[in-house]
Amino acid sequence: MKEFTISVPVTELSYDELNESERELVETAREATKRAYAPYSHFNVGAAIRLDNGVTVPGSNQENAAFPSGTCAERSACYYAHARYPEAKFEAIAVAAVGTDGRELDEPASPCGACRQALMEYEHLAGHPVPVYMAGKDKVYRLPSVASLLPFVFEEF
Ligand code: THU
């Protein structure tokens, strides 16, 4: 028998510690929360994906009366980014969320499992690690890659 542990390197940063492009990305995700369509959960999520062509694509969750038909902010962003700019590689991703009380979450917003799986595909296409910024009210977690968020990713069939 063999046991092993998989650990995730996380850098916790205050907003002031972000450089200009990191701030821009986080702000784009925060702005995108305002365009969420979440009449059922009242939980507004925003995502931003910086591409290597200089464009930053925002996304927000879009809900639907047929609940499973809705989609998360991260997936609306990554699918649109690749549909619009199929040649562009992902450079960085940010996520932010506003809770049902209308305030940004204290704890950094964390992409759901399905979004991690979807984002992995684009990290793969990028051919390099794509850092993920999870924004909270006063702190941001930076993870070095989507892969670090999803050990044992499904990649082959
Ligand atoms: N949601 C996202 O947009 N991203 C996530 O990673 C987690 C959940 C959305 C889906 C739904 O519209 C609402 O948040 C509540 O689950």
Short mmCIF file of C-alpha atoms and ligand atoms in Angstrom, two decimals:
data_model
loop_
_atom_site.label_atom_id
_atom_site.label_comp_id
_atom_site.label_asym_id
_atom_site.label_seq_id
_atom_site.Cartn_x
_atom_site.Cartn_y
_atom_site.Cartn_z
CA MET A 1 0.00 0.00 0.00
CA LYS A 2 1.15 3.51 -0.66
CA GLU A 3 -0.34 6.77 0.48
CA PHE A 4 0.38 10.16 -0.89
CA THR A 5 -0.89 13.67 -0.40
CA ILE A 6 -1.56 16.20 -3.10
CA SER A 7 -1.07 19.75 -1.96
CA VAL A 8 -2.12 22.99 -3.63
CA PRO A 9 0.17 26.02 -3.52
CA VAL A 10 -1.88 29.14 -2.77
CA THR A 11 -0.61 32.71 -2.54
CA GLU A 12 -2.81 34.97 -0.47
CA LEU A 13 -2.56 38.58 -1.58
CA SER A 14 -4.14 41.79 -0.46
CA TYR A 15 -5.56 43.91 -3.28
CA ASP A 16 -2.58 46.28 -2.85
CA GLU A 17 -0.17 43.48 -3.53
CA LEU A 18 -1.57 42.80 -7.00
CA ASN A 19 0.24 44.29 -9.96
CA GLU A 20 -1.60 46.41 -12.48
CA SER A 21 -2.64 43.63 -14.86
CA GLU A 22 -3.73 41.42 -11.95
CA ARG A 23 -5.88 44.26 -10.58
CA GLU A 24 -7.41 44.85 -13.96
CA LEU A 25 -8.33 41.20 -14.26
CA VAL A 26 -9.86 41.04 -10.77
CA GLU A 27 -11.76 44.29 -11.38
CA THR A 28 -13.12 42.92 -14.65
CA ALA A 29 -14.42 39.85 -12.79
CA ARG A 30 -15.95 42.06 -10.10
CA GLU A 31 -17.60 44.26 -12.73
CA ALA A 32 -18.98 41.19 -14.46
CA THR A 33 -20.90 40.21 -11.32
CA LYS A 34 -23.17 43.17 -12.10
CA ARG A 35 -24.20 41.51 -15.36
CA ALA A 36 -25.07 38.18 -13.80
CA TYR A 37 -28.57 36.96 -14.50
CA ALA A 38 -29.35 35.15 -11.27
CA PRO A 39 -33.04 35.65 -10.45
CA TYR A 40 -33.22 32.22 -8.79
CA SER A 41 -30.13 32.01 -6.61
CA HIS A 42 -29.47 35.76 -6.26
CA PHE A 43 -25.81 34.77 -6.20
CA ASN A 44 -23.93 36.87 -8.73
CA VAL A 45 -20.67 35.51 -10.05
CA GLY A 46 -18.23 37.21 -12.39
CA ALA A 47 -15.25 35.81 -14.26
CA ALA A 48 -12.56 37.34 -16.43
CA ILE A 49 -10.16 35.63 -18.79
CA ARG A 50 -7.11 37.42 -20.14
CA LEU A 51 -6.07 36.16 -23.55
CA ASP A 52 -2.67 36.39 -25.21
CA ASN A 53 -4.15 38.67 -27.91
CA GLY A 54 -4.56 41.40 -25.30
CA VAL A 55 -8.32 40.96 -24.91
CA THR A 56 -9.90 40.26 -21.53
CA VAL A 57 -13.20 38.43 -21.82
CA PRO A 58 -15.72 38.77 -18.98
CA GLY A 59 -18.45 36.29 -18.08
CA SER A 60 -21.24 36.04 -15.55
CA ASN A 61 -23.61 33.33 -14.43
CA GLN A 62 -26.74 33.07 -16.55
CA GLU A 63 -29.55 31.19 -14.89
CA ASN A 64 -32.65 29.69 -16.42
CA ALA A 65 -36.07 28.62 -15.16
CA ALA A 66 -35.04 25.13 -16.22
CA PHE A 67 -32.26 25.18 -13.64
CA PRO A 68 -29.68 22.86 -15.27
CA SER A 69 -29.83 24.92 -18.45
CA GLY A 70 -28.14 27.83 -16.71
CA THR A 71 -24.40 28.22 -16.68
CA CYS A 72 -21.71 29.50 -14.36
CA ALA A 73 -19.70 32.66 -14.89
CA GLU A 74 -16.46 30.80 -15.58
CA ARG A 75 -18.01 28.65 -18.27
CA SER A 76 -19.83 31.54 -19.92
CA ALA A 77 -16.44 33.32 -20.06
CA CYS A 78 -14.31 30.44 -21.29
CA TYR A 79 -16.79 29.24 -23.90
CA TYR A 80 -17.32 32.73 -25.24
CA ALA A 81 -13.58 33.45 -25.22
CA HIS A 82 -12.82 30.38 -27.28
CA ALA A 83 -15.84 30.80 -29.55
CA ARG A 84 -14.88 34.41 -30.30
CA TYR A 85 -11.06 34.05 -30.35
CA PRO A 86 -10.34 30.40 -31.17
CA GLU A 87 -6.65 31.09 -31.84
CA ALA A 88 -5.99 32.94 -28.58
CA LYS A 89 -4.40 31.24 -25.60
CA PHE A 90 -5.62 31.82 -22.07
CA GLU A 91 -3.16 33.76 -19.90
CA ALA A 92 -4.99 34.20 -16.59
CA ILE A 93 -8.42 33.77 -15.03
CA ALA A 94 -10.16 35.66 -12.21
CA VAL A 95 -13.40 34.92 -10.36
CA ALA A 96 -15.43 37.09 -7.97
CA ALA A 97 -18.83 36.64 -6.36
CA VAL A 98 -21.50 38.74 -4.69
CA GLY A 99 -23.64 36.89 -2.15
CA THR A 100 -27.38 37.07 -1.63
CA ASP A 101 -26.83 40.01 0.75
CA GLY A 102 -25.46 42.01 -2.18
CA ARG A 103 -21.91 42.12 -0.81
CA GLU A 104 -18.76 40.61 -2.25
CA LEU A 105 -17.92 37.39 -0.45
CA ASP A 106 -15.42 37.64 2.39
CA GLU A 107 -13.83 34.38 1.30
CA PRO A 108 -12.31 34.13 -2.19
CA ALA A 109 -14.77 32.88 -4.82
CA SER A 110 -14.00 29.33 -5.84
CA PRO A 111 -14.91 27.82 -9.23
CA CYS A 112 -17.20 24.79 -9.06
CA GLY A 113 -16.01 21.36 -10.14
CA ALA A 114 -17.64 21.51 -13.56
CA CYS A 115 -15.98 24.86 -14.28
CA ARG A 116 -12.61 23.53 -13.20
CA GLN A 117 -13.01 20.70 -15.66
CA ALA A 118 -14.07 23.08 -18.44
CA LEU A 119 -11.22 25.53 -17.75
CA MET A 120 -8.68 22.68 -17.76
CA GLU A 121 -9.33 22.11 -21.42
CA TYR A 122 -8.23 25.65 -22.25
CA GLU A 123 -5.21 25.44 -20.00
CA HIS A 124 -4.30 22.37 -21.99
CA LEU A 125 -4.71 24.30 -25.26
CA ALA A 126 -2.62 27.16 -23.88
CA GLY A 127 0.24 24.72 -23.34
CA HIS A 128 1.30 26.36 -20.08
CA PRO A 129 -0.08 26.87 -16.57
CA VAL A 130 -2.85 29.48 -16.42
CA PRO A 131 -2.98 31.22 -13.02
CA VAL A 132 -6.35 31.52 -11.30
CA TYR A 133 -7.22 34.52 -9.10
CA MET A 134 -10.02 33.90 -6.63
CA ALA A 135 -11.22 37.24 -5.31
CA GLY A 136 -12.72 37.88 -1.89
CA LYS A 137 -13.61 41.17 -0.28
CA ASP A 138 -10.16 41.95 1.15
CA LYS A 139 -7.99 39.14 -0.10
CA VAL A 140 -7.23 37.31 -3.31
CA TYR A 141 -5.98 33.75 -3.62
CA ARG A 142 -3.65 33.13 -6.54
CA LEU A 143 -3.25 29.56 -7.68
CA PRO A 144 -0.53 28.74 -10.18
CA SER A 145 -2.74 26.85 -12.59
CA VAL A 146 -6.17 25.38 -13.24
CA ALA A 147 -4.58 21.94 -12.82
CA SER A 148 -3.70 22.81 -9.23
CA LEU A 149 -7.45 23.21 -8.60
CA LEU A 150 -8.34 19.87 -10.11
CA PRO A 151 -6.19 16.90 -9.22
CA PHE A 152 -7.10 13.73 -11.12
CA VAL A 153 -8.67 15.71 -13.94
CA PHE A 154 -10.49 13.68 -16.58
CA GLU A 155 -8.51 14.12 -19.78
CA GLU A 156 -8.67 10.94 -21.80
CA PHE A 157 -11.28 8.65 -23.21
N1 THU B 1 -21.91 29.72 -9.95
C1 THU B 1 -20.98 30.24 -10.79
O1 THU B 1 -21.28 31.08 -11.64
N2 THU B 1 -19.70 29.80 -10.67
C2 THU B 1 -19.29 28.86 -9.78
O2 THU B 1 -18.16 28.43 -9.84
C3 THU B 1 -20.20 28.42 -8.73
C4 THU B 1 -21.63 28.72 -8.94
C5 THU B 1 -23.29 30.17 -10.09
C6 THU B 1 -24.24 29.12 -10.62
C7 THU B 1 -25.57 29.62 -10.11
O3 THU B 1 -26.06 30.57 -11.03
C8 THU B 1 -25.21 30.34 -8.81
O4 THU B 1 -23.82 30.58 -8.87
C9 THU B 1 -25.56 29.58 -7.56
O5 THU B 1 -25.00 28.32 -7.58
#
